Coordinates of C-alpha atoms in Angstrom, one line a residue:
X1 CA -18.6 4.4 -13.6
X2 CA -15.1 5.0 -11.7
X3 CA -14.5 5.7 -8.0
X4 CA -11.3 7.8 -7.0
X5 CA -9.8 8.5 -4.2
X6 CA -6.4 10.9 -3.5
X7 CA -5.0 11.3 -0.2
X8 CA -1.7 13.3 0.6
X9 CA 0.1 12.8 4.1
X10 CA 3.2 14.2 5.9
X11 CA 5.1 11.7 7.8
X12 CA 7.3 13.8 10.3
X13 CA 10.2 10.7 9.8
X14 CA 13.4 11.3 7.1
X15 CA 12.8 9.8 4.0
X16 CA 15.0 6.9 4.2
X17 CA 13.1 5.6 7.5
X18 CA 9.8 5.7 5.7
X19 CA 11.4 4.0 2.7
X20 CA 12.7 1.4 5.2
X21 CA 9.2 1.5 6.9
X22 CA 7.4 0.8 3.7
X23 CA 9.5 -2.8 3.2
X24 CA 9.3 -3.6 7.3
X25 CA 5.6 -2.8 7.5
X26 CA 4.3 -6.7 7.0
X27 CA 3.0 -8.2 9.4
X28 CA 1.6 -5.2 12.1
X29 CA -1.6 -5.3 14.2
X30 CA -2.7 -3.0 11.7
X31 CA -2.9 -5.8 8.6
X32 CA -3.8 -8.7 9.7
X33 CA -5.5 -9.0 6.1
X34 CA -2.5 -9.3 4.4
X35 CA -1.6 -12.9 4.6
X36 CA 1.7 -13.4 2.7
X37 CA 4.3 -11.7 0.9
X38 CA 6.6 -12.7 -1.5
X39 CA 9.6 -10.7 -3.8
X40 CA 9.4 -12.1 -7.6
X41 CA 11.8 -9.6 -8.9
X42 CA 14.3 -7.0 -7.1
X43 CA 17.0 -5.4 -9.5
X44 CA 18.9 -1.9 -9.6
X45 CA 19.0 -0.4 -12.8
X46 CA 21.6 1.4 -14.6
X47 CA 20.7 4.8 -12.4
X48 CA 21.3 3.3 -9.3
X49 CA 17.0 2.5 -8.9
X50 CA 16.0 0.0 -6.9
X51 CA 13.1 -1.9 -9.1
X52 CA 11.4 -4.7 -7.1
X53 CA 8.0 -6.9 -7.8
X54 CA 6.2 -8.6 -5.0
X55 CA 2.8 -10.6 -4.7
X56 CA 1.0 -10.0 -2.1
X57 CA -1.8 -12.2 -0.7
X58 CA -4.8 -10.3 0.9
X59 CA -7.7 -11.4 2.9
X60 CA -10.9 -9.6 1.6
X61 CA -14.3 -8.6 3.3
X62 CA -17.4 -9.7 1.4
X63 CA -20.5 -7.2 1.7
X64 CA -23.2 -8.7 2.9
X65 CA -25.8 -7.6 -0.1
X66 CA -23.3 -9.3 -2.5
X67 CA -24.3 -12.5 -3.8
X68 CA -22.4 -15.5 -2.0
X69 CA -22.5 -17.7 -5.2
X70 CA -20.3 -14.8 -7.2
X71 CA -17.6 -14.9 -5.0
X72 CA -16.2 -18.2 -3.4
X73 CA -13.0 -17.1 -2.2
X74 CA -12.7 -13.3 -1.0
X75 CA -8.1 -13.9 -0.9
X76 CA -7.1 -11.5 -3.8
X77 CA -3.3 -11.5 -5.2
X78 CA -1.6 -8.2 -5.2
X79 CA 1.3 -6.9 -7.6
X80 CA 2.7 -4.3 -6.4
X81 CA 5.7 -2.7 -8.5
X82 CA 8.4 -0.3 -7.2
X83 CA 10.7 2.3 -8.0
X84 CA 13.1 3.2 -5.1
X85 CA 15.5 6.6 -6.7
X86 CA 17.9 7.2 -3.4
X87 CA 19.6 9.8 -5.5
X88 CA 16.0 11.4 -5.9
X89 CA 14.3 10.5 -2.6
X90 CA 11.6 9.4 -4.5
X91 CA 10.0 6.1 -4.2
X92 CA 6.2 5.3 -6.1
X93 CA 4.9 2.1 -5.7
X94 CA 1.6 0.7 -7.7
X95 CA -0.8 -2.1 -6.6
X96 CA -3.1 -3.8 -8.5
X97 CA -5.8 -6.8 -8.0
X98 CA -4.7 -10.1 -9.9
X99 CA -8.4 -11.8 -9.4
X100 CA -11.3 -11.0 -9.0
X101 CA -11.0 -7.7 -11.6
X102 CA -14.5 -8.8 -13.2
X103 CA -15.9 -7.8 -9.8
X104 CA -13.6 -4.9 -8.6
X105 CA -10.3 -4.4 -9.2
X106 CA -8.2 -1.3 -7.4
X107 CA -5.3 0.5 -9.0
X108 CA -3.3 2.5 -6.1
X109 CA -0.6 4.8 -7.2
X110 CA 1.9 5.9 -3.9
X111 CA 4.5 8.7 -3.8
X112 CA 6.7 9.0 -1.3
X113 CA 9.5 12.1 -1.7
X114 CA 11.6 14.0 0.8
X115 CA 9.0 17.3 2.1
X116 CA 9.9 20.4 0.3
X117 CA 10.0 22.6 3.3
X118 CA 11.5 20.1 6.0
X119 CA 13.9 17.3 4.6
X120 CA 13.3 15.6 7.8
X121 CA 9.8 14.9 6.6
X122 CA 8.5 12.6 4.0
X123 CA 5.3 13.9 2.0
X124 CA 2.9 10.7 0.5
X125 CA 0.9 11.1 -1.7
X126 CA -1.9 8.5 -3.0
X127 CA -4.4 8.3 -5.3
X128 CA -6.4 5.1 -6.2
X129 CA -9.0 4.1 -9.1
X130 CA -11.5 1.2 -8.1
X131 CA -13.5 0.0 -11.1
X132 CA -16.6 -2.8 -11.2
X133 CA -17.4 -4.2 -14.4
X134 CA -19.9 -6.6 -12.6
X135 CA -22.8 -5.0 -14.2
X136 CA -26.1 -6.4 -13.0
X137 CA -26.9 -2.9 -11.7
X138 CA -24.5 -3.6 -8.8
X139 CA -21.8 -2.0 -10.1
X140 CA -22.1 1.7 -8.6
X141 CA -22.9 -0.2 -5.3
X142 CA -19.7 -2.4 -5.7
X143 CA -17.3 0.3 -6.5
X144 CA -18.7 2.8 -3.3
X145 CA -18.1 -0.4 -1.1
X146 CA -15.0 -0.8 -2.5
X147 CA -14.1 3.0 -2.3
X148 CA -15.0 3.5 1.2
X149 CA -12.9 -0.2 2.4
X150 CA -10.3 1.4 0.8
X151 CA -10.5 4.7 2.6
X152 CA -10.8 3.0 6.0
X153 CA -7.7 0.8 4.6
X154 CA -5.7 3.4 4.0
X155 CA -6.2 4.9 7.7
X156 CA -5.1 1.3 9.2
X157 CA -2.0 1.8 6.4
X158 CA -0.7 4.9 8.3
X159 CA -1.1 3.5 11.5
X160 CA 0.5 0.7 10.8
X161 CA 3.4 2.6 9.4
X162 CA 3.8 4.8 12.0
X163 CA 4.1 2.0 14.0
X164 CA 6.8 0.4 12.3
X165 CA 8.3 4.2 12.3
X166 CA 8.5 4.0 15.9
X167 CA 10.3 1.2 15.9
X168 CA 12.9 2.3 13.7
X169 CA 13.2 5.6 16.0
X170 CA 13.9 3.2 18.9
X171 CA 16.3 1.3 17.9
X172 CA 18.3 4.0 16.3
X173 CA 18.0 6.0 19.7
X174 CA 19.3 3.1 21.2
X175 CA 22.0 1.7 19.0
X176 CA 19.8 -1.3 18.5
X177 CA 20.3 -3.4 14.7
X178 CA 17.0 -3.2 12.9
X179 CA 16.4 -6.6 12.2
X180 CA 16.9 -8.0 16.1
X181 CA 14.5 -8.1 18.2
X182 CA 12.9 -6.1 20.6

């Protein structure tokens, strides 16, 4: 069986701030389970899109009811691949699980484009697939806990974000360079 999970948000920030947002948003309060990050590939392609590749190294939450000897380390690596079109304002980003895919792996699709109705907004949109192949009858049990981490993720995601938003409202308000700081 197959847990989904779609989600669409507004962020009421211009396109090119969230985009910014999205590469400024490691570390925050909001992630202290995200350990390291690191850029394997970046290019711009012939149409002026910004490609990039990073792994990403997350700290993981064990349920209790899983079985400790299954599971030694709970650190997953993330790829997450990118496609940044500033011609389009569009920028989708996918994330997969490296390890640990015999016991869940999650599959998140992001969209980030320019709001149809207020180009001074930025609409999301995200929609994930988490999949257990653990068997063992466990495997409706994994992929729930795994759906609902996910969901509560996703909530410290946007917070997080909007912090980093903030931020970048500040120091453009106050003439400040984005990468000094505060």
């Amino acid at each position: 069986m197959v847990k989904f999970y779609q989600h669409a948000f507004d962020y009421d920030d211009p396109w090119q701030n969230v985009t910014l947002a999205f590469w400024l948003r490691y570390p925050n309060p909001f992630a202290s389970h995200v350990l390291a990050v690191d850029v394997l590939d970046r290019q711009v392609d012939e149409n002026g899109v910004l490609r990039t590749t990073r792994l990403i190294l997350k700290k993981g939450k064990v349920p209790k009811w899983f079985p400790e000897s299954f599971l030694k380390n709970s650190e997953a690596f993330i790829i997450e691949e990118s496609q940044v079109d500033p011609k389009q304002k569009t920028m989708v980003t996918k994330t997969k699980n490296l390890n640990h895919v015999r016991i869940m792996q999650i599959e998140e699709t992001q969209m980030f484009k320019q709001h149809e109705q207020n180009p001074e907004w930025t609409s999301c949109k995200a929609e994930a697939r988490i999949v257990s192949k653990f068997g063992w009858g466990m495997t409706s049990r994994i992929e729930g806990f795994g759906q609902s981490t996910f969901i509560a993720n996703t909530a410290k995601a946007r917070k997080g974000m909007k912090l980093i938003l903030q931020n970048i409202r500040e120091r453009q308000n106050n003439m400040l360079p984005l990468f000094a700081p505060i």
